[in-house]
CSV table of C-alpha atoms and ligand atoms in Angstrom, one decimal:
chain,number,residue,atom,x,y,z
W,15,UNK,CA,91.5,120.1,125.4
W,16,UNK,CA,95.1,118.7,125.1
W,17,UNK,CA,97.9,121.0,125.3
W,18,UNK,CA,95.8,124.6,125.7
W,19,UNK,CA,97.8,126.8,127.1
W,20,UNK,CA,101.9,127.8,127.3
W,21,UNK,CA,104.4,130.4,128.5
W,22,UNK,CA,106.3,131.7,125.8
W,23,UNK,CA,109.7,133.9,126.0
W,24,UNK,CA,110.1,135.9,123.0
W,25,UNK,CA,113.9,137.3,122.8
W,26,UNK,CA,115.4,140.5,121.7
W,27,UNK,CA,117.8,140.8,117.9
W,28,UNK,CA,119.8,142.1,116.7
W,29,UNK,CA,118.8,142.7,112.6
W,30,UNK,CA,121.4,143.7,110.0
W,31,UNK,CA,124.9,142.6,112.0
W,32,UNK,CA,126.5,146.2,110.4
W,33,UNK,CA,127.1,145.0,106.8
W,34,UNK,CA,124.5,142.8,106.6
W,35,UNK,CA,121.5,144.9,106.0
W,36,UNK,CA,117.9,142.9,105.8
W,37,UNK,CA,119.9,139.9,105.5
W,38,UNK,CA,121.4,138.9,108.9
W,39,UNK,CA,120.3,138.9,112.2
W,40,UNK,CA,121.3,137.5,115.8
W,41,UNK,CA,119.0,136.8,118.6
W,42,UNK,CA,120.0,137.4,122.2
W,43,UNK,CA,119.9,135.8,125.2
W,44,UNK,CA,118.0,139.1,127.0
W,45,UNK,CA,116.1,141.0,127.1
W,46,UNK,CA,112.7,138.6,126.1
W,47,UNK,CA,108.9,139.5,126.4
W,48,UNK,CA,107.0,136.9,128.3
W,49,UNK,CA,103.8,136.1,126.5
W,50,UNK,CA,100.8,133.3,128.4
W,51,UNK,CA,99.0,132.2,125.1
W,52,UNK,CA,95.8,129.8,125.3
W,53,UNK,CA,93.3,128.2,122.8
W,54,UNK,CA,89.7,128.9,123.1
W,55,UNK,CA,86.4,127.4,122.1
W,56,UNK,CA,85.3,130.7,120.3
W,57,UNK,CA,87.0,131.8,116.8
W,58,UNK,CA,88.0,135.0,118.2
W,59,UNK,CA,91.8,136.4,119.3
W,60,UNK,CA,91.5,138.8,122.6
W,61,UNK,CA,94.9,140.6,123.7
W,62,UNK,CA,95.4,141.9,127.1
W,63,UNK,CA,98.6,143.7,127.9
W,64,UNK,CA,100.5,143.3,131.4
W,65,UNK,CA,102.9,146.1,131.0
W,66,UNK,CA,102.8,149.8,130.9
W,67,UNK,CA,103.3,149.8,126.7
W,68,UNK,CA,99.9,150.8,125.6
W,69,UNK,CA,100.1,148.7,122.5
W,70,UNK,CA,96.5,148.3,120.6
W,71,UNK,CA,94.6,145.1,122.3
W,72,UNK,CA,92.9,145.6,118.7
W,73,UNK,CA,94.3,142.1,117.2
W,74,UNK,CA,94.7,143.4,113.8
W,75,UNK,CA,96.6,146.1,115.1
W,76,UNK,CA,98.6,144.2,117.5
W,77,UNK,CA,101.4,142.6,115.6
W,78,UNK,CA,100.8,138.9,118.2
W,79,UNK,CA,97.2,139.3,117.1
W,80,UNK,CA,97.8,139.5,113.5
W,81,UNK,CA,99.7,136.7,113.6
W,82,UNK,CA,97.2,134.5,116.1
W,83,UNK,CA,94.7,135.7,113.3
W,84,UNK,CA,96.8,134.5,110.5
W,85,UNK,CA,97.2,131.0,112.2
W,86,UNK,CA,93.3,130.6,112.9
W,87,UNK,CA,93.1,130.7,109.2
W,88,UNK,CA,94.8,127.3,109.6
W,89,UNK,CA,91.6,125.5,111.5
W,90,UNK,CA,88.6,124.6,111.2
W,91,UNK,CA,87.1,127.8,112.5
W,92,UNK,CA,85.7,127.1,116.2
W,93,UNK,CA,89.2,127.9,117.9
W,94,UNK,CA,90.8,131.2,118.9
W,95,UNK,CA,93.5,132.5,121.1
W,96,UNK,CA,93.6,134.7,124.4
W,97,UNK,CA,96.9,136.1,124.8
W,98,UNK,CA,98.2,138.0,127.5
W,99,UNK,CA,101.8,140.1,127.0
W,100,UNK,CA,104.2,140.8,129.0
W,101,UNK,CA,106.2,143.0,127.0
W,102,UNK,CA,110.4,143.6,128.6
W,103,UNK,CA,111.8,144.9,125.1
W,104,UNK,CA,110.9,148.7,124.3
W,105,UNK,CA,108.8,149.2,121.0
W,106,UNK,CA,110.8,151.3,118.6
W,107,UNK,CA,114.1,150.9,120.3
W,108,UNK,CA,115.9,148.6,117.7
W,109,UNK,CA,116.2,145.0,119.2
W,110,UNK,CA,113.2,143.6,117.9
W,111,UNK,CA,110.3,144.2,120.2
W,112,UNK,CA,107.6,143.8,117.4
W,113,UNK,CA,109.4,140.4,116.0
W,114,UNK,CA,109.4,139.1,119.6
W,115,UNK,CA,105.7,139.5,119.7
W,116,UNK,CA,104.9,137.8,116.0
W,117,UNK,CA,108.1,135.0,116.1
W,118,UNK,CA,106.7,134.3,119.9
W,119,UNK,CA,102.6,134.4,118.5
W,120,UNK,CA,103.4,132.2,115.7
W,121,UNK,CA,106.1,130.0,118.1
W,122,UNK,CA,102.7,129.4,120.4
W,123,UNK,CA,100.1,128.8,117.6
W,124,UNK,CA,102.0,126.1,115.9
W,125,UNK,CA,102.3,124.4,119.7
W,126,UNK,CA,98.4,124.8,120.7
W,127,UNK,CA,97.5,123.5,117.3
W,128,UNK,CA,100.0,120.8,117.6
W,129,UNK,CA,102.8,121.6,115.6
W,130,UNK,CA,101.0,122.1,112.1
W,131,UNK,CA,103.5,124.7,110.9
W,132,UNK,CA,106.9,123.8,109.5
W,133,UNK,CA,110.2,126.0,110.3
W,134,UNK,CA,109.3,127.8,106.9
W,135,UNK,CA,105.7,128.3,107.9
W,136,UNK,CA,106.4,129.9,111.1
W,137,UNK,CA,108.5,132.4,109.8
W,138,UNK,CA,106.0,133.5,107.4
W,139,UNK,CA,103.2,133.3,109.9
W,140,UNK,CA,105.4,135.7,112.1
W,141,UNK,CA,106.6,137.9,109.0
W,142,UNK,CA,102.7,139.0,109.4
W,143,UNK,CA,103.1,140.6,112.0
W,144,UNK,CA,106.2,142.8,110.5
W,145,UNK,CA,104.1,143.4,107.6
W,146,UNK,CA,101.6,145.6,110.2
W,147,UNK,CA,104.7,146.9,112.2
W,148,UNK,CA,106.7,148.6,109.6
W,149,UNK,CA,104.6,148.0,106.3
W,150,UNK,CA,107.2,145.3,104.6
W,151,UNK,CA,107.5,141.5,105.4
W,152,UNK,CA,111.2,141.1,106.3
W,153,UNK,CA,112.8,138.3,108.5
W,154,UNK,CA,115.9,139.4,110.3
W,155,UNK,CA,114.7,140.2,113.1
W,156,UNK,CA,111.6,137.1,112.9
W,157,UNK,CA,114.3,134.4,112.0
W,158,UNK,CA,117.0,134.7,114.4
W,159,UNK,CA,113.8,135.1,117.2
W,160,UNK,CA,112.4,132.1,115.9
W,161,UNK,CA,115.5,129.7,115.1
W,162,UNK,CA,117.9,131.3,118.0
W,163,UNK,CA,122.2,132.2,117.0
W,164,UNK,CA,122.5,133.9,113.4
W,165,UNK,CA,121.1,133.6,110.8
W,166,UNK,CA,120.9,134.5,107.1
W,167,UNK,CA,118.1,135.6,104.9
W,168,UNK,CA,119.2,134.7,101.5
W,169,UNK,CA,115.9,135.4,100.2
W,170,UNK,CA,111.9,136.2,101.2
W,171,UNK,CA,110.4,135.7,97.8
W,172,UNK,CA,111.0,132.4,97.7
W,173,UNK,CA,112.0,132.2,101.3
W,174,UNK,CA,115.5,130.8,101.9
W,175,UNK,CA,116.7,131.1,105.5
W,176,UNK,CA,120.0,129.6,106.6
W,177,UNK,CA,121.1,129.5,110.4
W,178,UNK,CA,124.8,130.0,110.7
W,179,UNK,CA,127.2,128.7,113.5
W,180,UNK,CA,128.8,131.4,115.7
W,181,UNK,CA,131.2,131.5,118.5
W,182,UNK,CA,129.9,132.2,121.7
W,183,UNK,CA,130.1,135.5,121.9
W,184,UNK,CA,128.8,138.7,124.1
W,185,UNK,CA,126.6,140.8,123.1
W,186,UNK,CA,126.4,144.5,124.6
W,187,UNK,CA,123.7,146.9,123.8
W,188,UNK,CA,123.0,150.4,124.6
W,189,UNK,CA,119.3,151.6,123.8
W,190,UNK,CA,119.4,156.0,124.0
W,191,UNK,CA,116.2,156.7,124.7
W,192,UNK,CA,115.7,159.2,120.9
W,193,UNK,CA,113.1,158.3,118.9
W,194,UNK,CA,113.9,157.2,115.5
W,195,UNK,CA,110.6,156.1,112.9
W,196,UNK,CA,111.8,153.2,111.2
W,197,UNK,CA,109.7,154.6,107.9
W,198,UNK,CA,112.3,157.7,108.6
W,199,UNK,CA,115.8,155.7,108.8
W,200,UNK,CA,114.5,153.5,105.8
W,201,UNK,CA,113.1,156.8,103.7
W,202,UNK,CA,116.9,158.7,104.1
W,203,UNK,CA,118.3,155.5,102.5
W,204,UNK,CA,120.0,156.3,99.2
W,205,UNK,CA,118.5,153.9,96.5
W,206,UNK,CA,121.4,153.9,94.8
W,207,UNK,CA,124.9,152.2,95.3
W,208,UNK,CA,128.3,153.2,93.7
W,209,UNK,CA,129.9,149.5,92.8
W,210,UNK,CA,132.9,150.2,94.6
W,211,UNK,CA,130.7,150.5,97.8
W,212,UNK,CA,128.6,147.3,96.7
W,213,UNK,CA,132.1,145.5,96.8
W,214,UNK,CA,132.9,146.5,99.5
W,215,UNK,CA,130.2,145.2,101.4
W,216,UNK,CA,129.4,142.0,99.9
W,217,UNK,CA,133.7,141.8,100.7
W,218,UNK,CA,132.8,142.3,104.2
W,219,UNK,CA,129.7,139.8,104.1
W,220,UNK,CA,130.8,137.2,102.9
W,221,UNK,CA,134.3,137.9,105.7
W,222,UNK,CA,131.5,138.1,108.3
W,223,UNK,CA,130.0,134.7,107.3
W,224,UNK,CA,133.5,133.0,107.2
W,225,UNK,CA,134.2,134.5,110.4
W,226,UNK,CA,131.3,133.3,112.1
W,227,UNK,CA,132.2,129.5,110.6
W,228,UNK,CA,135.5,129.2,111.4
W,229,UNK,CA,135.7,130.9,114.8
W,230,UNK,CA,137.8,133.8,113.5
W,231,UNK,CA,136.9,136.5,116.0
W,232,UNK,CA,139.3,138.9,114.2
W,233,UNK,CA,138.0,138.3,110.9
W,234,UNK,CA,134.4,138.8,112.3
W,235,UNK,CA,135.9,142.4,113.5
W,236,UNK,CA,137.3,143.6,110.5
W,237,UNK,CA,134.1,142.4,108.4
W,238,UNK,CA,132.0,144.7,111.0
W,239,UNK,CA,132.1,147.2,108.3
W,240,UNK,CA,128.8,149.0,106.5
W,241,UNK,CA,129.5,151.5,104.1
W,242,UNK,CA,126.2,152.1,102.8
W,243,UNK,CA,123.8,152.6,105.3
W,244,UNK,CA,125.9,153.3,108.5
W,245,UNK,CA,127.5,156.6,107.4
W,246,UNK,CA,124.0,157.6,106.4
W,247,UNK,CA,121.2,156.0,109.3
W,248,UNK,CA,124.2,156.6,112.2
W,249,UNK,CA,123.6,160.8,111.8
W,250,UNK,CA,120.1,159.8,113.5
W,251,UNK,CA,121.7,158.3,116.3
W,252,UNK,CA,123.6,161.1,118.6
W,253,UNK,CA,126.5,159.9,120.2
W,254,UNK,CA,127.5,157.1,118.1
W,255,UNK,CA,130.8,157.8,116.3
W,256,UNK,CA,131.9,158.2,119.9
W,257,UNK,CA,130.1,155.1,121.4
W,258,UNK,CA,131.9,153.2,118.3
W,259,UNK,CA,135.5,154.5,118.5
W,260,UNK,CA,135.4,153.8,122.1
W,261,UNK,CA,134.1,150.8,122.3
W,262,UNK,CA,136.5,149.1,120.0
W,263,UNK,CA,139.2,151.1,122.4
W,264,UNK,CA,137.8,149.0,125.3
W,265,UNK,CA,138.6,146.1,123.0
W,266,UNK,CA,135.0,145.0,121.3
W,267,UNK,CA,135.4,143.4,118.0
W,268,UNK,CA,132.9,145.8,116.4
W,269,UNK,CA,129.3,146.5,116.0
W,270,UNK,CA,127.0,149.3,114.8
W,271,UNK,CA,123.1,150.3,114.5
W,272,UNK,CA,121.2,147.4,115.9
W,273,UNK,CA,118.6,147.1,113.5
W,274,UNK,CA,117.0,150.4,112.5
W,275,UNK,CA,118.2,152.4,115.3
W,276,UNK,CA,118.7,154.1,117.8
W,277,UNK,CA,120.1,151.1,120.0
W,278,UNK,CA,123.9,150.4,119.2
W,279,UNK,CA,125.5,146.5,119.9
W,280,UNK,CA,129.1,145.2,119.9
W,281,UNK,CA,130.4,142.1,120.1
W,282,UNK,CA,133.1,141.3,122.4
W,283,UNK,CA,135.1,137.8,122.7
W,284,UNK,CA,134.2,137.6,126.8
W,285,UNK,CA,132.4,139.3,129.5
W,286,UNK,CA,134.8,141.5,130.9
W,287,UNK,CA,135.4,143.6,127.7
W,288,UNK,CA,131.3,143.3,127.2
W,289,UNK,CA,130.9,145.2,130.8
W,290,UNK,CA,133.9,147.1,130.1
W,291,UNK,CA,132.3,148.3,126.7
W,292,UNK,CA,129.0,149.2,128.3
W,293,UNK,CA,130.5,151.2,131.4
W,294,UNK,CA,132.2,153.3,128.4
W,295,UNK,CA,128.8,153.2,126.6
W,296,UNK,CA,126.9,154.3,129.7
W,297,UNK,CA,129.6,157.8,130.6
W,298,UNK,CA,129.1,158.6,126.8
W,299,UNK,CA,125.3,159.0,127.2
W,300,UNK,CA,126.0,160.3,130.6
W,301,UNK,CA,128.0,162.9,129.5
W,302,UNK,CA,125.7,164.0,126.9
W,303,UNK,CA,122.9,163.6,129.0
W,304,UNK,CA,120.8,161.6,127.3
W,305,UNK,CA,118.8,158.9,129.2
W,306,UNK,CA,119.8,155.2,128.1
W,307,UNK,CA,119.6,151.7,129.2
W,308,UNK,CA,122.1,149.1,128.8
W,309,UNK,CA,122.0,145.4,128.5
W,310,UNK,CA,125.2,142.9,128.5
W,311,UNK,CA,124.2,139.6,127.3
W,312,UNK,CA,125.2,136.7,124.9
W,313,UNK,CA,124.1,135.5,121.6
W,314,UNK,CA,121.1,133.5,122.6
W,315,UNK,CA,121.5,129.9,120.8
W,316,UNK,CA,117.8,128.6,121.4
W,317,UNK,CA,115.4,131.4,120.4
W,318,UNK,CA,111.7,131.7,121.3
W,319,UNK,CA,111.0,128.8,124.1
W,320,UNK,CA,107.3,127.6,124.6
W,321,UNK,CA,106.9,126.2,127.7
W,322,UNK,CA,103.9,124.5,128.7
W,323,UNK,CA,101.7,125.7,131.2
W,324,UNK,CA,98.3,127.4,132.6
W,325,UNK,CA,97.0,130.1,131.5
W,326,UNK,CA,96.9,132.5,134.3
W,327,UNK,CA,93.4,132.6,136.1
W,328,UNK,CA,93.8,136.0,137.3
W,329,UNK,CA,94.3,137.6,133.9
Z,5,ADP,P1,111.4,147.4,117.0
Z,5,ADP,O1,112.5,147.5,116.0
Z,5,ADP,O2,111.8,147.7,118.4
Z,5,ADP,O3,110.5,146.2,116.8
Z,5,ADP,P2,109.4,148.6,115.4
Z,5,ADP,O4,109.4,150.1,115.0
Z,5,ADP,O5,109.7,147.6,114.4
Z,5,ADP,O6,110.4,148.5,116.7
Z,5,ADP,O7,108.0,148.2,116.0
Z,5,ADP,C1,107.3,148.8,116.9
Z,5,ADP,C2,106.0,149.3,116.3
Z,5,ADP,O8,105.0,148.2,116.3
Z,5,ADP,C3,105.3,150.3,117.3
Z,5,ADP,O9,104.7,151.3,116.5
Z,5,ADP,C4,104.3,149.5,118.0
Z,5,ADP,O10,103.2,150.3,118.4
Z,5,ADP,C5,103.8,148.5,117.0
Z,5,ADP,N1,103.3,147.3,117.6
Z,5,ADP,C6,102.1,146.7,117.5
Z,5,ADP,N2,102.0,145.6,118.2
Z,5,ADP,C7,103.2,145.4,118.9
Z,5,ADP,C8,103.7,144.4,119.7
Z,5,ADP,N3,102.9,143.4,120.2
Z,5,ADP,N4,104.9,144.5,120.2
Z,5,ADP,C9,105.7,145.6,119.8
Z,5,ADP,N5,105.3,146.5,118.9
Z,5,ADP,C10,104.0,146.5,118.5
């Protein structure tokens, strides 16, 4: 068999960019899960994991193994997949650990079955996976996995995603090690938005977007602004008015709540403001003792990358 086995490295994001909730994400450059992925003569999916995670080995409860399940529904029934994960990006901590696993399962499906799924297809292949991870099909963490830089999620039912051009800019994130339950920082969510709010935010959205096109790094910084969910999901997150306020201080253009929380990201124009902003990140969390881990990286332009190779004998 042709082409049976790759390496695939499945990046963190970054989903909701502050004001930009479901509908923009960013993928960066590190942290990445490293997934081995082959095809087998047997219609079957088995999952073993390399790290210290625990996550199910149960492919429908696996969010790769829904998505290697999906695919199989895609051939002619006498091929499956052995997948073995390497996971480097936390479950639960914000920065897309469950999207790496479905963008990077669907990513390595489409290349063993030689690229039969479109740029549309993967992304719903993968949105599987998201569907068994926090119970709704959503893309902003999936696309920018899958396509790399930002991108926007205009809409999932029909899907309409649009990858937008952004400087090269550095990405720093601090993960506290709380727990917060996605189902809990969606439930708090007020349903309801007063209209002066809603212009507010589709002001700063469509700044964010123009920022991002024309290079405008302090156009991007201003439109770092959420006024709906912020003030509401941030009282999960201890530590963050501070980690903002000071973090701009050390001269980041902005950021917020890196998905659903807890981990927090800003953007900065180079790296030494990006280190500077995570040596004041790391005395905050220090100084309220709270264990935390934090990475300094870019926006990563290319996304998942399948690279082809054996699958490991001694796995
Ligand atoms: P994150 O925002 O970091 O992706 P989520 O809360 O969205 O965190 O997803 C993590 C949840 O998905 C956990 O409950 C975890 O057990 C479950 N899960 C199942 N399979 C995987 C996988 N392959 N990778 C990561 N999380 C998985």
């Amino acid at each position: 068999m042709k082409n049976n086995a790759c390496i695939v490295h499945c990046p963190g994001t970054v989903a909701n960019l502050v004001c930009g909730f479901d509908i923009l994400g960013l993928a960066l450059e590190a942290p990445y899960d490293i997934m081995h992925v082959q095809l087998i003569d047997e219609p079957v999916v088995r999952i073993k994991n390399l790290d210290d995670y625990n996550l199910p080995t149960d492919p429908e409860k696996n969010v790769a193994g829904v998505v290697l399940l999906e695919a199989m529904k895609k051939t002619d029934g006498t091929v499956g997949f052995e997948i073995a994960i390497d996971k480097r990006i936390k479950p639960g901590s914000g920065i897309g650990s469950s999207a790496a696993s479905a963008a990077g399962a669907a990513a390595a499906a489409n290349y063993l079955l030689g690229n039969i799924f479109d740029r549309d297809e993967r992304i719903q292949l993968a949105m599987h996976g998201e569907k068994l991870a926090a119970g709704v099909k959503h893309a902003d963490n999936i696309a920018p996995c899958l396509l790399g830089g930002v991108t926007l999620i205009r809409s999932i039912h029909p899907l309409d995603v649009l990858s937008i051009p952004s400087p090269d800019l550095y990405v720093t994130v601090v993960h506290p090690q709380v727990e917060v339950k996605t189902s809990d920082a969606r439930q708090i969510l007020r349903t309801q938005v007063p209209l002066k709010d809603a212009i507010k935010q589709w002001g700063n959205i469509a700044g964010l977007v123009t920022g991002f096109f024309q290079n405008d790094l302090e156009l991007i910084g201003r439109s770092l602004e959420d006024v709906i969910v912020e003030p509401i999901r941030s009282i999960l997150i201890p530590g963050f008015d501070e980690v903002k306020k000071q973090s701009k201080a050390a001269g980041a253009l902005g950021g917020g709540i890196s998905g659903s929380g807890p981990s927090i990201f800003m953007l900065s124009a180079d790296k030494l403001t990006a280190d500077k902003v995570a040596a004041v990140m790391q005395e905050i969390y220090e100084g309220i003792g709270i264990a935390h881990h934090v990475y300094v990286t870019t926006i990563g332009k290319q996304g998942v990358k399948v690279i082809p190779g054996e699958f490991p004998t001694l796995i």
